[in-house]
PDB file of C-alpha atoms in Angstrom:
ATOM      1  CA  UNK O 207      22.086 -17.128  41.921  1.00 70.00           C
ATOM      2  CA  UNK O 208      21.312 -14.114  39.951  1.00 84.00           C
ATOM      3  CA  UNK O 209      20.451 -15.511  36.746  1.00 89.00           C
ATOM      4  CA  UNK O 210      19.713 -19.080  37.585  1.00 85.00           C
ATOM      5  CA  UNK O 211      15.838 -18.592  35.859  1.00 91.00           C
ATOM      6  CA  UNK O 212      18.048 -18.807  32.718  1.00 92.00           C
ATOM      7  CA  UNK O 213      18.615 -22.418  32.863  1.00 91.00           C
ATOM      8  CA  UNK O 214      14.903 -23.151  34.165  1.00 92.00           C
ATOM      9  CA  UNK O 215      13.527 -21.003  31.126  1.00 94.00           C
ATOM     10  CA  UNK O 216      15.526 -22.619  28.693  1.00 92.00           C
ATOM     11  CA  UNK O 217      14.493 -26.029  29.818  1.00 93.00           C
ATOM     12  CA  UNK O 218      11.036 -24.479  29.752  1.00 94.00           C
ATOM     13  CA  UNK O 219      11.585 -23.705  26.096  1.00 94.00           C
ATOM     14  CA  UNK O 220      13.516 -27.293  24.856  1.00 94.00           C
ATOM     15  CA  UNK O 221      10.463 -29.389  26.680  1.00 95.00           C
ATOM     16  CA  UNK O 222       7.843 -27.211  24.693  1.00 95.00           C
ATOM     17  CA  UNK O 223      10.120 -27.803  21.337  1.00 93.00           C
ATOM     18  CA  UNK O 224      10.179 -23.830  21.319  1.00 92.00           C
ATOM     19  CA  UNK O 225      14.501 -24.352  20.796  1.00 93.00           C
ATOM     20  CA  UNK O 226      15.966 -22.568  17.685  1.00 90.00           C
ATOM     21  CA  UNK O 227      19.127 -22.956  15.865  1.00 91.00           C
ATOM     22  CA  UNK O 228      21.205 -21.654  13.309  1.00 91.00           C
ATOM     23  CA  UNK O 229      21.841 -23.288  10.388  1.00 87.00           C
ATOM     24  CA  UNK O 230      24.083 -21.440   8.500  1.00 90.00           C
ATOM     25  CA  UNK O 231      23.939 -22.315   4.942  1.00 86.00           C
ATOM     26  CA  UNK O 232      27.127 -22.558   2.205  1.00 90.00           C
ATOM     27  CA  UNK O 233      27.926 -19.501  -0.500  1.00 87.00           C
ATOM     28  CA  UNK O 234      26.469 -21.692  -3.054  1.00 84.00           C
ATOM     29  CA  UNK O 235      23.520 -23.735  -2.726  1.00 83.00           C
ATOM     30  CA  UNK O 236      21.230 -25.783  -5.200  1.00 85.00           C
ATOM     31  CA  UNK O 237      18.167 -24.838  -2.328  1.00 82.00           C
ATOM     32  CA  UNK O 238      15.416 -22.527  -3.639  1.00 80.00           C
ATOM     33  CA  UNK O 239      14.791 -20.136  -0.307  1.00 80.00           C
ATOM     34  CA  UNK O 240      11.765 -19.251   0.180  1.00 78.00           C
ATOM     35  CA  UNK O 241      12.226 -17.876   3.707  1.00 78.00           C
ATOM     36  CA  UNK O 242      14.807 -14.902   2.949  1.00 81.00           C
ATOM     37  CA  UNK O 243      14.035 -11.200   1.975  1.00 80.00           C
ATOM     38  CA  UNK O 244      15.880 -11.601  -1.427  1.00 85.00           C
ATOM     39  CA  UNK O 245      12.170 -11.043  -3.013  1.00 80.00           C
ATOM     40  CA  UNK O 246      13.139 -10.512  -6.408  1.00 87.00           C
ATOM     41  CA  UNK O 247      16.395 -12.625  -6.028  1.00 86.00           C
ATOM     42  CA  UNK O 248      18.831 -10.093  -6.513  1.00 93.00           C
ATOM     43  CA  UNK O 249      21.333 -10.643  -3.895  1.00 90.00           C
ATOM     44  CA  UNK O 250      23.643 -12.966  -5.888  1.00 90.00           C
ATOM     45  CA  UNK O 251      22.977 -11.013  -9.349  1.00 94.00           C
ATOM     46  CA  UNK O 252      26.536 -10.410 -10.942  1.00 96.00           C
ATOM     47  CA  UNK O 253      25.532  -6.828 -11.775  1.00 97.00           C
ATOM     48  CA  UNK O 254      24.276  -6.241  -8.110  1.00 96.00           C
ATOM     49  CA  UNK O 255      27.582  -8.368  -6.348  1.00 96.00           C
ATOM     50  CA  UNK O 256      29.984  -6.304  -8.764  1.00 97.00           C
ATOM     51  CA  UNK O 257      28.271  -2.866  -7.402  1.00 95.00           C
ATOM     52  CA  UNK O 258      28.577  -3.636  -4.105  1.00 94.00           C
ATOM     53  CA  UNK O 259      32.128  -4.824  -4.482  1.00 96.00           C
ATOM     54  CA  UNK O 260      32.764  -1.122  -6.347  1.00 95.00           C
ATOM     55  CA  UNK O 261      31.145   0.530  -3.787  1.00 93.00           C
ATOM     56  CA  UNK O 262      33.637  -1.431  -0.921  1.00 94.00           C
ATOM     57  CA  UNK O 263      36.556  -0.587  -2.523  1.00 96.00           C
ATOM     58  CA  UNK O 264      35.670   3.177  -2.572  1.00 94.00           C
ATOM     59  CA  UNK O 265      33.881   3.811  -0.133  1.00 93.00           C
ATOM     60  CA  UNK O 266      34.922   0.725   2.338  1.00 92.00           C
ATOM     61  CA  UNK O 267      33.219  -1.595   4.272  1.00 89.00           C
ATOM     62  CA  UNK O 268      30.910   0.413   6.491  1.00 86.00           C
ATOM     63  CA  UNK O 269      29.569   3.890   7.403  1.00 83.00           C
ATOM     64  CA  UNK O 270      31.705   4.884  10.213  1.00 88.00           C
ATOM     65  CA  UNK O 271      28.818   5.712  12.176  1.00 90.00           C
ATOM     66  CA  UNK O 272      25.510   6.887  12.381  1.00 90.00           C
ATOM     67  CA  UNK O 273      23.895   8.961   9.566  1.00 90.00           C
ATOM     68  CA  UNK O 274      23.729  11.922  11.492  1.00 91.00           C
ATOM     69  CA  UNK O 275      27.295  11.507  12.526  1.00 93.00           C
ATOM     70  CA  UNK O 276      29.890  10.548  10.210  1.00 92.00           C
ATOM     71  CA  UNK O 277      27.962   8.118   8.435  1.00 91.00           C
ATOM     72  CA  UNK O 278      25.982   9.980   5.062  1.00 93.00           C
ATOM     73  CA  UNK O 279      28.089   9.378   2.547  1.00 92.00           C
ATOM     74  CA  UNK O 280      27.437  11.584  -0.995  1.00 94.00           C
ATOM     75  CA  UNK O 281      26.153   7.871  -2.118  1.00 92.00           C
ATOM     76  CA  UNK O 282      23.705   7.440   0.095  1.00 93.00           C
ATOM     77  CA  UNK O 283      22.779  11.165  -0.947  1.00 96.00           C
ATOM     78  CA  UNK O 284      22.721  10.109  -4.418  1.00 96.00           C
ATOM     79  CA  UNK O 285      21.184   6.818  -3.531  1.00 95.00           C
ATOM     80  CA  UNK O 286      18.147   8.886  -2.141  1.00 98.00           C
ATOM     81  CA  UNK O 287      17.726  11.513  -4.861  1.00 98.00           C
ATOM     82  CA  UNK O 288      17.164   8.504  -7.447  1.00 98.00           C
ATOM     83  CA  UNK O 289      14.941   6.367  -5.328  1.00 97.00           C
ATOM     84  CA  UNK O 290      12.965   9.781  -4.658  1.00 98.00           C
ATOM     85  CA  UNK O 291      12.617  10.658  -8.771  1.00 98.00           C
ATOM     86  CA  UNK O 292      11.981   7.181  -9.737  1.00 98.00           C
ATOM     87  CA  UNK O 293       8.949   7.097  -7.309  1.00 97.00           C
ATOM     88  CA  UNK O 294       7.688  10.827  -7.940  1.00 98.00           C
ATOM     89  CA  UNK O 295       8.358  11.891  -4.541  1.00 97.00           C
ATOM     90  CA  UNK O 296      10.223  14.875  -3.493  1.00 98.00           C
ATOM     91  CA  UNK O 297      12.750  12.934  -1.025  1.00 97.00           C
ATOM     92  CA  UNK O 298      13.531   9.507  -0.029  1.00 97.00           C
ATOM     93  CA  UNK O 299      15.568   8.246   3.043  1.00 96.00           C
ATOM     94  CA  UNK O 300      17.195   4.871   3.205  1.00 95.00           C
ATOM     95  CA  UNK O 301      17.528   2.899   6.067  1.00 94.00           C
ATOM     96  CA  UNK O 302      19.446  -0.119   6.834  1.00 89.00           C
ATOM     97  CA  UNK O 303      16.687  -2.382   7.687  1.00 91.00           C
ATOM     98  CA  UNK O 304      12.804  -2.901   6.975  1.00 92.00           C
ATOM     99  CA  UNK O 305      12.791  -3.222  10.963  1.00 95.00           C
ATOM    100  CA  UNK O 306      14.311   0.094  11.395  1.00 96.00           C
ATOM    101  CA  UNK O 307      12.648   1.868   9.089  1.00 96.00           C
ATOM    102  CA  UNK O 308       8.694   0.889  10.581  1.00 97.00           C
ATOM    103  CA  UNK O 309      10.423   1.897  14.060  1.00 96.00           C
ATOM    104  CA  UNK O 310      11.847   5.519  12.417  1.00 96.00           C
ATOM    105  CA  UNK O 311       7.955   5.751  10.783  1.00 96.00           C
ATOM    106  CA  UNK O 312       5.500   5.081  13.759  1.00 97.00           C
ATOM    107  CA  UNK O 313       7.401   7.023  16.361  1.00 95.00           C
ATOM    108  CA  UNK O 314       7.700  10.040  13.958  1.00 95.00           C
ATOM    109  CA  UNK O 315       4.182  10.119  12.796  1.00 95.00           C
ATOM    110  CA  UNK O 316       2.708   9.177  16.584  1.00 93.00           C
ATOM    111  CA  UNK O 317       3.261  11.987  18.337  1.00 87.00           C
ATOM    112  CA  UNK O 318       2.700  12.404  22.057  1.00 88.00           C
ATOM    113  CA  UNK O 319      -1.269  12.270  22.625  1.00 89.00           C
ATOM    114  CA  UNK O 320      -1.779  10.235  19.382  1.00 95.00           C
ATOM    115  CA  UNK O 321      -3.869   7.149  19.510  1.00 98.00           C
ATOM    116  CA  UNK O 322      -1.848   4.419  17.616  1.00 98.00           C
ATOM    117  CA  UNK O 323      -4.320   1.881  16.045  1.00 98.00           C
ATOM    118  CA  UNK O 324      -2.170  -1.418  15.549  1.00 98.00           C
ATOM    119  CA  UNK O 325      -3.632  -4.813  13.556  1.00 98.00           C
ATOM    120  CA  UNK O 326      -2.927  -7.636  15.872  1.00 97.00           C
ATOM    121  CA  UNK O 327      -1.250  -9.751  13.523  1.00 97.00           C
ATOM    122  CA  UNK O 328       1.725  -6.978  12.957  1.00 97.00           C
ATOM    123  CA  UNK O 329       4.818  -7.698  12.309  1.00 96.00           C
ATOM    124  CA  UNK O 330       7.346  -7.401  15.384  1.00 95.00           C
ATOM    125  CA  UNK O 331       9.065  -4.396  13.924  1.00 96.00           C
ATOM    126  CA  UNK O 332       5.549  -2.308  13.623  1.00 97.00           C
ATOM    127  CA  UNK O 333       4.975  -3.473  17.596  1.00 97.00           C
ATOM    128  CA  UNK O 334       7.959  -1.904  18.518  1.00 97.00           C
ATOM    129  CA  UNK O 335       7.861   0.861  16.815  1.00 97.00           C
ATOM    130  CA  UNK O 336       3.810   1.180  19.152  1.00 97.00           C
ATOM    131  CA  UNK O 337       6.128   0.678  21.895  1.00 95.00           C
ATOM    132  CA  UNK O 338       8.499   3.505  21.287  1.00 95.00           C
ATOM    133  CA  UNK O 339       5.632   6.085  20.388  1.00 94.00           C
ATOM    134  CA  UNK O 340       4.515   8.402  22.265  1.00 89.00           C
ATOM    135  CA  UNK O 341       1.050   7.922  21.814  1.00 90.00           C
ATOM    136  CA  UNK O 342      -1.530   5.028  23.239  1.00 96.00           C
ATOM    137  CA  UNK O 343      -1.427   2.254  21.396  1.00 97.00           C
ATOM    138  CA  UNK O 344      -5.010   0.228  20.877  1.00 98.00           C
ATOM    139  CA  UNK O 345      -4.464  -3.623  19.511  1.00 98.00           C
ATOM    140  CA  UNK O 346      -7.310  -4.171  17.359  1.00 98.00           C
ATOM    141  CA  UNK O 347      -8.449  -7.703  15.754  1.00 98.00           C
ATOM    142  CA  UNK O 348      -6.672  -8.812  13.127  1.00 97.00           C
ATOM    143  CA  UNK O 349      -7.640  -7.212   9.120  1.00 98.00           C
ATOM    144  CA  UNK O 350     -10.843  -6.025  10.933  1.00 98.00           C
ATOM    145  CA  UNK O 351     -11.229  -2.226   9.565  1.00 98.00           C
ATOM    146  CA  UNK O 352     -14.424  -1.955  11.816  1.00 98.00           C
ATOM    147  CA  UNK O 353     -12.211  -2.986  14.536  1.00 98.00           C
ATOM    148  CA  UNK O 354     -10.255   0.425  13.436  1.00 98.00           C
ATOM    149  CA  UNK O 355     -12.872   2.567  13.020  1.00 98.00           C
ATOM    150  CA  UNK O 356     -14.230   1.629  16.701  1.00 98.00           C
ATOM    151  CA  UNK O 357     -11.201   2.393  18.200  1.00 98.00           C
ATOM    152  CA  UNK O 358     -10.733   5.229  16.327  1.00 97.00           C
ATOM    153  CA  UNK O 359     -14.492   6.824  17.152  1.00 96.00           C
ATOM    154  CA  UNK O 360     -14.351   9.645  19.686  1.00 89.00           C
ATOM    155  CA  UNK O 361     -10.532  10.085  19.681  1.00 94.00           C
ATOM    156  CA  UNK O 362      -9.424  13.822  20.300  1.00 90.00           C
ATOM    157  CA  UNK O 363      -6.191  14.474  18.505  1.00 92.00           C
ATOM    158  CA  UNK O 364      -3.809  12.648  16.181  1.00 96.00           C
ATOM    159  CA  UNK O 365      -4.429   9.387  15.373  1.00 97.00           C
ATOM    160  CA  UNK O 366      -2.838   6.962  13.155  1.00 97.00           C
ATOM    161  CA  UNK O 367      -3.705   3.149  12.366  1.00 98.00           C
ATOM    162  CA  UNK O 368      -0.758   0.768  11.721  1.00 98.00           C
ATOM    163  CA  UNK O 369      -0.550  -2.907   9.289  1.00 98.00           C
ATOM    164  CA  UNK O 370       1.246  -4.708   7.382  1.00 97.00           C
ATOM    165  CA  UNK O 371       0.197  -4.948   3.825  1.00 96.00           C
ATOM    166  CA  UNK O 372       0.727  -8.452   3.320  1.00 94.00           C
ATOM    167  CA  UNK O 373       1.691 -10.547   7.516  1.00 93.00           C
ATOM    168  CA  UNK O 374       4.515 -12.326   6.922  1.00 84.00           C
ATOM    169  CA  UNK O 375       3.414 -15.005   9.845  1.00 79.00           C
ATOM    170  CA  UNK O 376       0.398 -16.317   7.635  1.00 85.00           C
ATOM    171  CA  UNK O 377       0.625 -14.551   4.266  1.00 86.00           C
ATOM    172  CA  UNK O 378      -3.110 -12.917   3.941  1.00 94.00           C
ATOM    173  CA  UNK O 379      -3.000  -9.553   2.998  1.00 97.00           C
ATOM    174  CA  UNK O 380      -4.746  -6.221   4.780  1.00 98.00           C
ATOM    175  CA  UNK O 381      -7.853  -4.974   3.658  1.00 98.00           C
ATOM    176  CA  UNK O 382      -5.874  -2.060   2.399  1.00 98.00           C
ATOM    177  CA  UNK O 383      -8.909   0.302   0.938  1.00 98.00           C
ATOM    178  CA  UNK O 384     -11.785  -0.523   3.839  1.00 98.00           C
ATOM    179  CA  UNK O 385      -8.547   0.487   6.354  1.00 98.00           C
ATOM    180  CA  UNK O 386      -8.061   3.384   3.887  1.00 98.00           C
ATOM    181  CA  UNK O 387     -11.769   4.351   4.214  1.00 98.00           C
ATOM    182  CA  UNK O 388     -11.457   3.732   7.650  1.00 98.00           C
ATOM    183  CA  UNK O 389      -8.886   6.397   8.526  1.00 98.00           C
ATOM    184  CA  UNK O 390     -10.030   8.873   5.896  1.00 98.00           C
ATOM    185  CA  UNK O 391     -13.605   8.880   7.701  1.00 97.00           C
ATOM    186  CA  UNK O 392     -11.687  10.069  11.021  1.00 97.00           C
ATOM    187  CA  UNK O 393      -9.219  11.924   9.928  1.00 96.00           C
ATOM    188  CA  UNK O 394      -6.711   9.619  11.075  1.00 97.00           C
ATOM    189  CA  UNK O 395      -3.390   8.472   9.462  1.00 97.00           C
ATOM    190  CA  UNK O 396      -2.180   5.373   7.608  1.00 98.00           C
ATOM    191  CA  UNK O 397       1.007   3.499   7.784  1.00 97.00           C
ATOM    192  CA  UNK O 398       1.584   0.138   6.102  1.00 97.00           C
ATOM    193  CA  UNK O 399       4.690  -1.836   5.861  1.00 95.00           C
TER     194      UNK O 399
END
Protein backbone atom coordinates (compact mmCIF):
# COMPACT_ATOMS: atom_id res chain seq x y z
CA UNK A 1 0.00 0.00 0.00
CA UNK A 2 1.26 3.33 -0.94
CA UNK A 3 0.78 5.21 2.09
CA UNK A 4 0.42 2.51 4.66
CA UNK A 5 3.67 4.25 6.81
CA UNK A 6 0.83 6.71 7.62
CA UNK A 7 -0.90 4.56 10.03
CA UNK A 8 2.53 3.10 11.49
CA UNK A 9 3.78 6.84 11.99
CA UNK A 10 0.81 7.92 13.59
CA UNK A 11 0.84 5.09 16.02
CA UNK A 12 4.50 6.04 16.36
CA UNK A 13 3.37 9.50 17.39
CA UNK A 14 0.08 8.49 19.90
CA UNK A 15 2.57 5.84 21.84
CA UNK A 16 5.21 8.73 22.32
CA UNK A 17 2.12 11.15 23.50
CA UNK A 18 3.43 13.39 20.49
CA UNK A 19 -0.79 13.49 19.32
CA UNK A 20 -2.26 17.06 18.93
CA UNK A 21 -5.70 18.32 18.80
CA UNK A 22 -7.76 21.14 18.24
CA UNK A 23 -9.62 22.64 20.67
CA UNK A 24 -11.47 25.22 19.29
CA UNK A 25 -12.51 27.67 21.81
CA UNK A 26 -16.15 29.77 22.03
CA UNK A 27 -16.48 33.72 20.76
CA UNK A 28 -16.54 34.61 24.31
CA UNK A 29 -14.50 33.22 26.93
CA UNK A 30 -13.74 34.14 30.69
CA UNK A 31 -9.93 32.32 29.82
CA UNK A 32 -6.96 34.73 29.91
CA UNK A 33 -4.76 33.32 26.69
CA UNK A 34 -1.59 33.44 27.06
CA UNK A 35 -0.67 31.29 24.05
CA UNK A 36 -2.17 33.57 21.11
CA UNK A 37 -0.43 36.46 19.14
CA UNK A 38 -3.07 39.03 20.38
CA UNK A 39 0.10 40.69 22.33
CA UNK A 40 -1.43 43.79 23.24
CA UNK A 41 -5.01 42.26 23.26
CA UNK A 42 -6.46 44.06 20.57
CA UNK A 43 -8.28 41.56 18.60
CA UNK A 44 -11.66 41.88 20.38
CA UNK A 45 -11.23 45.85 20.94
CA UNK A 46 -14.64 47.47 19.79
CA UNK A 47 -12.69 50.18 17.94
CA UNK A 48 -10.46 47.49 16.18
CA UNK A 49 -13.75 44.81 15.49
CA UNK A 50 -15.81 47.95 14.14
CA UNK A 51 -12.74 48.76 11.59
CA UNK A 52 -12.47 45.60 10.37
CA UNK A 53 -16.19 45.21 9.95
CA UNK A 54 -15.95 48.83 7.84
CA UNK A 55 -13.28 47.65 5.99
CA UNK A 56 -15.52 44.16 4.96
CA UNK A 57 -18.26 45.93 3.90
CA UNK A 58 -16.17 48.09 1.47
CA UNK A 59 -13.73 46.45 0.52
CA UNK A 60 -15.14 42.66 1.15
CA UNK A 61 -13.93 39.77 2.64
CA UNK A 62 -10.60 39.09 0.99
CA UNK A 63 -7.96 40.29 -1.52
CA UNK A 64 -8.86 38.51 -4.59
CA UNK A 65 -5.48 37.37 -4.99
CA UNK A 66 -2.03 37.90 -4.57
CA UNK A 67 -0.54 41.40 -4.03
CA UNK A 68 1.11 41.47 -7.16
CA UNK A 69 -2.01 40.35 -8.88
CA UNK A 70 -5.26 41.71 -8.08
CA UNK A 71 -4.79 41.83 -4.54
CA UNK A 72 -3.18 45.68 -3.40
CA UNK A 73 -5.91 47.41 -2.57
CA UNK A 74 -5.42 51.58 -2.16
CA UNK A 75 -5.81 50.44 1.74
CA UNK A 76 -3.20 48.39 1.98
CA UNK A 77 -1.33 51.35 0.10
CA UNK A 78 -2.49 53.63 2.67
CA UNK A 79 -2.02 51.06 5.35
CA UNK A 80 1.78 51.10 4.38
CA UNK A 81 2.41 54.83 3.96
CA UNK A 82 1.25 55.29 7.76
CA UNK A 83 3.04 52.35 9.24
CA UNK A 84 6.17 53.73 7.17
CA UNK A 85 5.79 57.63 8.74
CA UNK A 86 4.92 56.49 12.11
CA UNK A 87 8.24 54.46 12.23
CA UNK A 88 10.51 57.09 10.28
CA UNK A 89 11.10 54.86 7.47
CA UNK A 90 10.70 55.66 3.91
CA UNK A 91 8.35 52.50 3.05
CA UNK A 92 6.70 49.75 4.80
CA UNK A 93 5.17 46.48 3.33
CA UNK A 94 2.57 44.43 5.10
CA UNK A 95 2.28 40.95 4.99
CA UNK A 96 -0.31 38.61 6.06
CA UNK A 97 1.62 36.66 8.50
CA UNK A 98 4.78 36.99 10.90
CA UNK A 99 5.66 33.51 9.13
CA UNK A 100 5.53 35.00 5.77
CA UNK A 101 7.09 37.92 6.31
CA UNK A 102 10.70 36.17 7.96
CA UNK A 103 10.33 33.84 4.71
CA UNK A 104 9.89 37.22 2.22
CA UNK A 105 13.10 38.74 4.52
CA UNK A 106 15.82 35.92 4.56
CA UNK A 107 15.40 34.84 0.98
CA UNK A 108 15.58 38.52 -0.21
CA UNK A 109 18.51 39.56 1.81
CA UNK A 110 20.45 35.91 1.23
CA UNK A 111 21.35 36.03 -2.00
CA UNK A 112 22.91 33.20 -3.96
CA UNK A 113 26.60 32.69 -2.47
CA UNK A 114 25.57 34.23 0.92
CA UNK A 115 26.42 32.41 4.06
CA UNK A 116 23.19 32.43 6.21
CA UNK A 117 24.16 32.33 9.96
CA UNK A 118 20.96 30.87 11.78
CA UNK A 119 20.62 30.62 15.96
CA UNK A 120 19.57 27.11 16.62
CA UNK A 121 16.75 27.86 18.68
CA UNK A 122 14.87 29.85 15.63
CA UNK A 123 11.66 29.96 15.19
CA UNK A 124 10.23 27.56 12.34
CA UNK A 125 9.35 30.43 10.09
CA UNK A 126 13.18 31.89 10.16
CA UNK A 127 14.27 27.95 9.27
CA UNK A 128 12.34 28.04 6.36
CA UNK A 129 12.97 31.01 5.18
CA UNK A 130 17.32 29.29 5.48
CA UNK A 131 15.71 26.72 3.49
CA UNK A 132 14.39 28.78 0.67
CA UNK A 133 17.66 31.00 0.39
CA UNK A 134 19.94 30.76 -1.82
CA UNK A 135 22.80 30.90 0.23
CA UNK A 136 24.48 28.12 2.78
CA UNK A 137 22.98 28.08 5.75
CA UNK A 138 25.40 27.41 9.05
CA UNK A 139 23.24 26.37 12.41
CA UNK A 140 25.10 27.87 15.11
CA UNK A 141 24.52 27.23 19.06
CA UNK A 142 21.89 28.76 20.47
CA UNK A 143 22.34 32.98 21.70
CA UNK A 144 26.09 32.18 21.25
CA UNK A 145 27.42 35.45 19.25
CA UNK A 146 30.96 33.77 19.26
CA UNK A 147 29.26 30.92 17.72
CA UNK A 148 28.40 33.72 14.89
CA UNK A 149 31.41 35.29 14.59
CA UNK A 150 33.22 31.73 14.01
CA UNK A 151 31.10 30.89 11.40
CA UNK A 152 31.20 34.03 10.02
CA UNK A 153 35.36 34.28 9.99
CA UNK A 154 36.83 33.77 6.53
CA UNK A 155 33.52 33.98 4.58
CA UNK A 156 33.96 35.56 0.99
CA UNK A 157 30.81 37.38 0.04
CA UNK A 158 27.46 38.26 1.58
CA UNK A 159 26.69 37.10 4.70
CA UNK A 160 23.87 37.56 6.97
CA UNK A 161 23.15 36.08 10.61
CA UNK A 162 19.50 35.25 11.48
CA UNK A 163 17.44 35.19 15.38
CA UNK A 164 14.73 35.75 16.94
CA UNK A 165 14.72 38.56 19.36
CA UNK A 166 12.91 37.01 22.03
CA UNK A 167 12.34 32.35 21.07
CA UNK A 168 9.02 31.82 21.52
CA UNK A 169 9.81 27.91 22.52
CA UNK A 170 11.55 29.03 25.90
CA UNK A 171 11.13 32.80 26.18
CA UNK A 172 15.00 34.02 26.69
CA UNK A 173 15.83 36.69 24.60
CA UNK A 174 19.00 37.10 21.93
CA UNK A 175 21.97 38.76 22.87
CA UNK A 176 20.87 41.42 20.48
CA UNK A 177 24.08 43.98 20.73
CA UNK A 178 27.11 41.15 21.10
CA UNK A 179 25.14 39.60 17.70
CA UNK A 180 25.10 43.27 16.56
CA UNK A 181 28.87 43.57 17.24
CA UNK A 182 29.22 40.38 15.83
CA UNK A 183 28.02 41.13 12.30
CA UNK A 184 29.27 44.70 12.25
CA UNK A 185 32.95 43.25 12.85
CA UNK A 186 32.44 41.15 9.46
CA UNK A 187 30.58 43.07 7.58
CA UNK A 188 27.79 40.81 7.67
CA UNK A 189 23.99 41.47 7.94
CA UNK A 190 21.37 41.25 10.70
CA UNK A 191 17.88 40.02 10.67
CA UNK A 192 15.78 39.52 13.80
CA UNK A 193 12.23 38.58 14.09
Amino acid sequence: MAFGWIDEQAELRRTAGLVRTLRPRPADTPLLDLASNDYLGLARHPEVTEGAARAARTWGGGATGSRLVTGTTELHTELERELAEFCGFEAALVFSSGYAANLAAVTALAPHGSLVVSDAGNHASLIDGCRLARGATQVVAHRDPDAVRKALDGHEGPAVAVSDTVFSVDGDAAPLAALAEACREHGAGLVLD
